[in-house]
PDB file of C-alpha atoms in Angstrom:
ATOM      1  CA  MET A1012      -3.100   2.039 -24.878  1.00 44.00           C
ATOM      2  CA  ILE A1013      -0.251   0.905 -22.708  1.00 49.00           C
ATOM      3  CA  TYR A1014       1.232  -1.736 -25.065  1.00 47.00           C
ATOM      4  CA  SER A1015       1.737  -1.520 -28.785  1.00 42.00           C
ATOM      5  CA  ASP A1016       3.569  -4.791 -29.060  1.00 47.00           C
ATOM      6  CA  ASN A1017       5.267  -7.608 -26.950  1.00 52.00           C
ATOM      7  CA  SER A1018       8.587  -5.719 -26.517  1.00 54.00           C
ATOM      8  CA  ASN A1019       9.621  -4.614 -23.060  1.00 59.00           C
ATOM      9  CA  GLU A1020      10.083  -0.938 -24.128  1.00 61.00           C
ATOM     10  CA  ASN A1021       6.441  -0.178 -23.694  1.00 73.00           C
ATOM     11  CA  LEU A1022       6.180  -2.135 -20.437  1.00 87.00           C
ATOM     12  CA  VAL A1023       4.659   0.027 -17.609  1.00 92.00           C
ATOM     13  CA  LYS A1024       6.072  -1.105 -14.336  1.00 95.00           C
ATOM     14  CA  VAL A1025       4.895  -0.458 -10.796  1.00 96.00           C
ATOM     15  CA  ARG A1026       7.867   1.861 -10.037  1.00 96.00           C
ATOM     16  CA  ASP A1027       6.489   4.098 -12.885  1.00 95.00           C
ATOM     17  CA  VAL A1028       3.089   4.684 -11.238  1.00 95.00           C
ATOM     18  CA  MET A1029       3.556   4.210  -7.523  1.00 95.00           C
ATOM     19  CA  MET A1030       3.411   7.000  -4.995  1.00 94.00           C
ATOM     20  CA  ASP A1031       6.485   7.750  -3.086  1.00 92.00           C
ATOM     21  CA  GLN A1032       4.618   9.330  -0.228  1.00 92.00           C
ATOM     22  CA  TYR A1033       3.953   6.798   2.519  1.00 95.00           C
ATOM     23  CA  ALA A1034       4.489   6.423   6.332  1.00 97.00           C
ATOM     24  CA  ILE A1035       5.833   3.514   8.362  1.00 97.00           C
ATOM     25  CA  VAL A1036       4.675   3.381  11.883  1.00 98.00           C
ATOM     26  CA  GLU A1037       5.133   1.140  14.852  1.00 98.00           C
ATOM     27  CA  GLY A1038       2.408  -1.206  15.770  1.00 97.00           C
ATOM     28  CA  VAL A1039       2.136  -0.004  19.304  1.00 98.00           C
ATOM     29  CA  ILE A1040       0.979   3.499  18.306  1.00 98.00           C
ATOM     30  CA  THR A1041      -2.687   4.370  18.866  1.00 98.00           C
ATOM     31  CA  VAL A1042      -5.291   4.627  16.197  1.00 98.00           C
ATOM     32  CA  ALA A1043      -5.617   8.280  17.066  1.00 98.00           C
ATOM     33  CA  GLU A1044      -1.949   8.823  16.512  1.00 98.00           C
ATOM     34  CA  ALA A1045      -2.179   6.987  13.168  1.00 98.00           C
ATOM     35  CA  VAL A1046      -5.017   9.058  11.990  1.00 97.00           C
ATOM     36  CA  ARG A1047      -3.143  12.233  12.803  1.00 98.00           C
ATOM     37  CA  ILE A1048      -0.116  10.957  10.826  1.00 97.00           C
ATOM     38  CA  ALA A1049      -2.336   9.888   7.758  1.00 97.00           C
ATOM     39  CA  LYS A1050      -4.082  13.291   7.798  1.00 97.00           C
ATOM     40  CA  GLN A1051      -0.869  15.175   8.065  1.00 97.00           C
ATOM     41  CA  ARG A1052       0.821  13.363   5.255  1.00 96.00           C
ATOM     42  CA  GLN A1053      -2.437  13.137   3.154  1.00 95.00           C
ATOM     43  CA  ILE A1054      -2.167   9.269   2.803  1.00 95.00           C
ATOM     44  CA  LYS A1055      -4.857   6.600   2.799  1.00 94.00           C
ATOM     45  CA  ALA A1056      -2.821   3.760   4.389  1.00 96.00           C
ATOM     46  CA  LEU A1057      -0.040   3.231   6.862  1.00 97.00           C
ATOM     47  CA  ILE A1058       2.692   0.584   6.729  1.00 97.00           C
ATOM     48  CA  VAL A1059       3.334  -1.108  10.162  1.00 98.00           C
ATOM     49  CA  ASN A1060       7.104  -1.642  10.639  1.00 97.00           C
ATOM     50  CA  LYS A1061       8.582  -5.119  11.268  1.00 95.00           C
ATOM     51  CA  ARG A1062       9.465  -5.864  14.920  1.00 95.00           C
ATOM     52  CA  HIS A1063      12.518  -7.655  13.822  1.00 94.00           C
ATOM     53  CA  ASP A1064      14.373  -8.859  10.713  1.00 91.00           C
ATOM     54  CA  ALA A1065      12.381 -12.111  10.461  1.00 93.00           C
ATOM     55  CA  ASP A1066       9.104 -10.337  10.870  1.00 94.00           C
ATOM     56  CA  GLU A1067       6.909  -8.975   8.045  1.00 94.00           C
ATOM     57  CA  TYR A1068       5.283  -5.525   7.376  1.00 96.00           C
ATOM     58  CA  GLY A1069       1.648  -4.930   8.251  1.00 97.00           C
ATOM     59  CA  ILE A1070      -0.695  -2.491   6.701  1.00 97.00           C
ATOM     60  CA  VAL A1071      -3.630  -0.337   8.033  1.00 97.00           C
ATOM     61  CA  LEU A1072      -6.038   1.322   5.545  1.00 96.00           C
ATOM     62  CA  MET A1073      -8.429   4.085   6.518  1.00 95.00           C
ATOM     63  CA  ASN A1074     -11.434   1.793   5.894  1.00 94.00           C
ATOM     64  CA  ASP A1075      -9.850  -0.711   8.532  1.00 96.00           C
ATOM     65  CA  ILE A1076     -10.129   2.080  11.060  1.00 97.00           C
ATOM     66  CA  ALA A1077     -13.691   2.876  10.015  1.00 97.00           C
ATOM     67  CA  LYS A1078     -14.759  -0.822  10.210  1.00 97.00           C
ATOM     68  CA  LYS A1079     -12.799  -2.031  13.153  1.00 97.00           C
ATOM     69  CA  VAL A1080     -12.685   1.131  15.435  1.00 97.00           C
ATOM     70  CA  LEU A1081     -15.351   3.696  14.446  1.00 97.00           C
ATOM     71  CA  ALA A1082     -18.184   1.235  13.555  1.00 97.00           C
ATOM     72  CA  LEU A1083     -17.530  -0.915  16.646  1.00 97.00           C
ATOM     73  CA  ASP A1084     -17.415   2.251  18.844  1.00 97.00           C
ATOM     74  CA  ARG A1085     -13.866   1.379  20.109  1.00 97.00           C
ATOM     75  CA  SER A1086     -11.720   4.168  21.505  1.00 97.00           C
ATOM     76  CA  PRO A1087      -9.104   5.457  19.016  1.00 97.00           C
ATOM     77  CA  GLU A1088      -6.959   6.535  22.062  1.00 98.00           C
ATOM     78  CA  ARG A1089      -7.013   3.116  23.446  1.00 98.00           C
ATOM     79  CA  THR A1090      -6.797   0.814  20.487  1.00 98.00           C
ATOM     80  CA  ASN A1091      -3.258   0.014  19.089  1.00 98.00           C
ATOM     81  CA  ILE A1092      -2.629  -0.291  15.402  1.00 98.00           C
ATOM     82  CA  TYR A1093      -1.376  -3.862  15.815  1.00 97.00           C
ATOM     83  CA  GLU A1094      -4.920  -4.793  16.856  1.00 97.00           C
ATOM     84  CA  ILE A1095      -6.538  -3.791  13.581  1.00 97.00           C
ATOM     85  CA  MET A1096      -3.733  -4.234  10.962  1.00 97.00           C
ATOM     86  CA  THR A1097      -3.497  -6.689   8.214  1.00 96.00           C
ATOM     87  CA  LYS A1098      -0.252  -8.737   8.513  1.00 96.00           C
ATOM     88  CA  PRO A1099       1.560  -9.811   6.444  1.00 96.00           C
ATOM     89  CA  ALA A1100       0.909  -6.967   4.078  1.00 96.00           C
ATOM     90  CA  LEU A1101       0.846  -8.239   0.432  1.00 96.00           C
ATOM     91  CA  SER A1102       3.615  -6.222  -1.243  1.00 96.00           C
ATOM     92  CA  VAL A1103       4.607  -5.894  -4.840  1.00 97.00           C
ATOM     93  CA  ASN A1104       7.964  -5.594  -6.562  1.00 97.00           C
ATOM     94  CA  ALA A1105       8.836  -2.283  -8.169  1.00 97.00           C
ATOM     95  CA  SER A1106       9.693  -3.996 -11.445  1.00 97.00           C
ATOM     96  CA  MET A1107       6.364  -5.850 -11.771  1.00 96.00           C
ATOM     97  CA  ASP A1108       4.208  -5.124 -14.807  1.00 95.00           C
ATOM     98  CA  VAL A1109       1.207  -3.046 -13.787  1.00 95.00           C
ATOM     99  CA  ARG A1110      -1.186  -5.628 -15.456  1.00 94.00           C
ATOM    100  CA  TYR A1111      -0.001  -8.307 -13.045  1.00 95.00           C
ATOM    101  CA  CYS A1112      -0.192  -5.898 -10.178  1.00 96.00           C
ATOM    102  CA  ALA A1113      -3.862  -5.163 -11.063  1.00 95.00           C
ATOM    103  CA  ARG A1114      -4.520  -8.981 -11.416  1.00 96.00           C
ATOM    104  CA  LEU A1115      -2.859  -9.655  -8.012  1.00 96.00           C
ATOM    105  CA  PHE A1116      -5.034  -6.937  -6.374  1.00 96.00           C
ATOM    106  CA  GLU A1117      -8.241  -8.489  -7.932  1.00 96.00           C
ATOM    107  CA  ARG A1118      -7.225 -12.062  -6.943  1.00 97.00           C
ATOM    108  CA  PHE A1119      -6.623 -11.113  -3.325  1.00 96.00           C
ATOM    109  CA  GLY A1120      -9.250  -8.456  -2.904  1.00 94.00           C
ATOM    110  CA  ILE A1121      -6.878  -5.534  -2.017  1.00 94.00           C
ATOM    111  CA  SER A1122      -6.796  -2.039  -3.383  1.00 93.00           C
ATOM    112  CA  ARG A1123      -3.272  -0.916  -2.423  1.00 95.00           C
ATOM    113  CA  ALA A1124       0.060  -2.480  -1.407  1.00 97.00           C
ATOM    114  CA  PRO A1125       3.589  -1.423  -0.460  1.00 97.00           C
ATOM    115  CA  VAL A1126       6.214  -1.505  -3.155  1.00 97.00           C
ATOM    116  CA  ILE A1127       9.438  -3.265  -2.309  1.00 96.00           C
ATOM    117  CA  GLU A1128      12.761  -2.898  -4.110  1.00 95.00           C
ATOM    118  CA  GLY A1129      15.982  -4.405  -2.872  1.00 91.00           C
ATOM    119  CA  GLY A1130      14.222  -5.510   0.312  1.00 88.00           C
ATOM    120  CA  GLU A1131      13.146  -2.014   1.247  1.00 92.00           C
ATOM    121  CA  ILE A1132       9.758  -0.150   0.880  1.00 96.00           C
ATOM    122  CA  LYS A1133      10.043   2.405  -1.819  1.00 96.00           C
ATOM    123  CA  GLY A1134       6.427   3.488  -2.116  1.00 96.00           C
ATOM    124  CA  MET A1135       2.770   2.547  -2.250  1.00 97.00           C
ATOM    125  CA  VAL A1136       0.732   1.613  -5.250  1.00 97.00           C
ATOM    126  CA  SER A1137      -3.061   1.507  -5.622  1.00 94.00           C
ATOM    127  CA  TYR A1138      -5.694   0.878  -8.293  1.00 92.00           C
ATOM    128  CA  ASN A1139      -5.899   4.632  -8.684  1.00 90.00           C
ATOM    129  CA  ASN A1140      -2.134   4.978  -9.322  1.00 90.00           C
ATOM    130  CA  ILE A1141      -2.255   2.096 -11.942  1.00 91.00           C
ATOM    131  CA  VAL A1142      -5.204   3.649 -13.797  1.00 89.00           C
ATOM    132  CA  LEU A1143      -4.448   7.390 -13.497  1.00 85.00           C
ATOM    133  CA  ASN A1144      -0.623   7.074 -13.989  1.00 84.00           C
ATOM    134  CA  GLY A1145      -0.342   4.031 -16.153  1.00 79.00           C
ATOM    135  CA  MET A1146      -3.187   3.377 -18.511  1.00 73.00           C
ATOM    136  CA  LEU A1147      -2.870   6.441 -20.829  1.00 66.00           C
ATOM    137  CA  ARG A1148       0.898   7.028 -20.725  1.00 61.00           C
ATOM    138  CA  GLU A1149       2.113   9.366 -23.347  1.00 48.00           C
ATOM    139  CA  GLU A1150       5.049   8.026 -25.430  1.00 44.00           C
TER     140      GLU A1150
END
């Protein structure tokens, strides 16, 4: 069990379970380039960089590519990431309690999100990370 009482000492935070392996790409790269990057880094989502300071990050999951490119028979060499990304990407704070992160994922129907700390991306968190790295933590 994650929590034995209401004190903060047993609190599992997103930073404790997130993966620090991620990739930030530009929106103008092709889907083919994005797939190569994801395969090389063994990741399941790409964060799309902001175009300027007032912009927001985007996100592309491999299932986005399957649904919006492969299933629709679009060319991965001629489709840009910005055409299929989700923007703005819903992000979570590194200090968020993993229970709230799981609730947020459920409420918005997402399975992973960039982790932000101090205005910068520090990692990526998913349901898998929360369950495998957070639920049965040893004291």
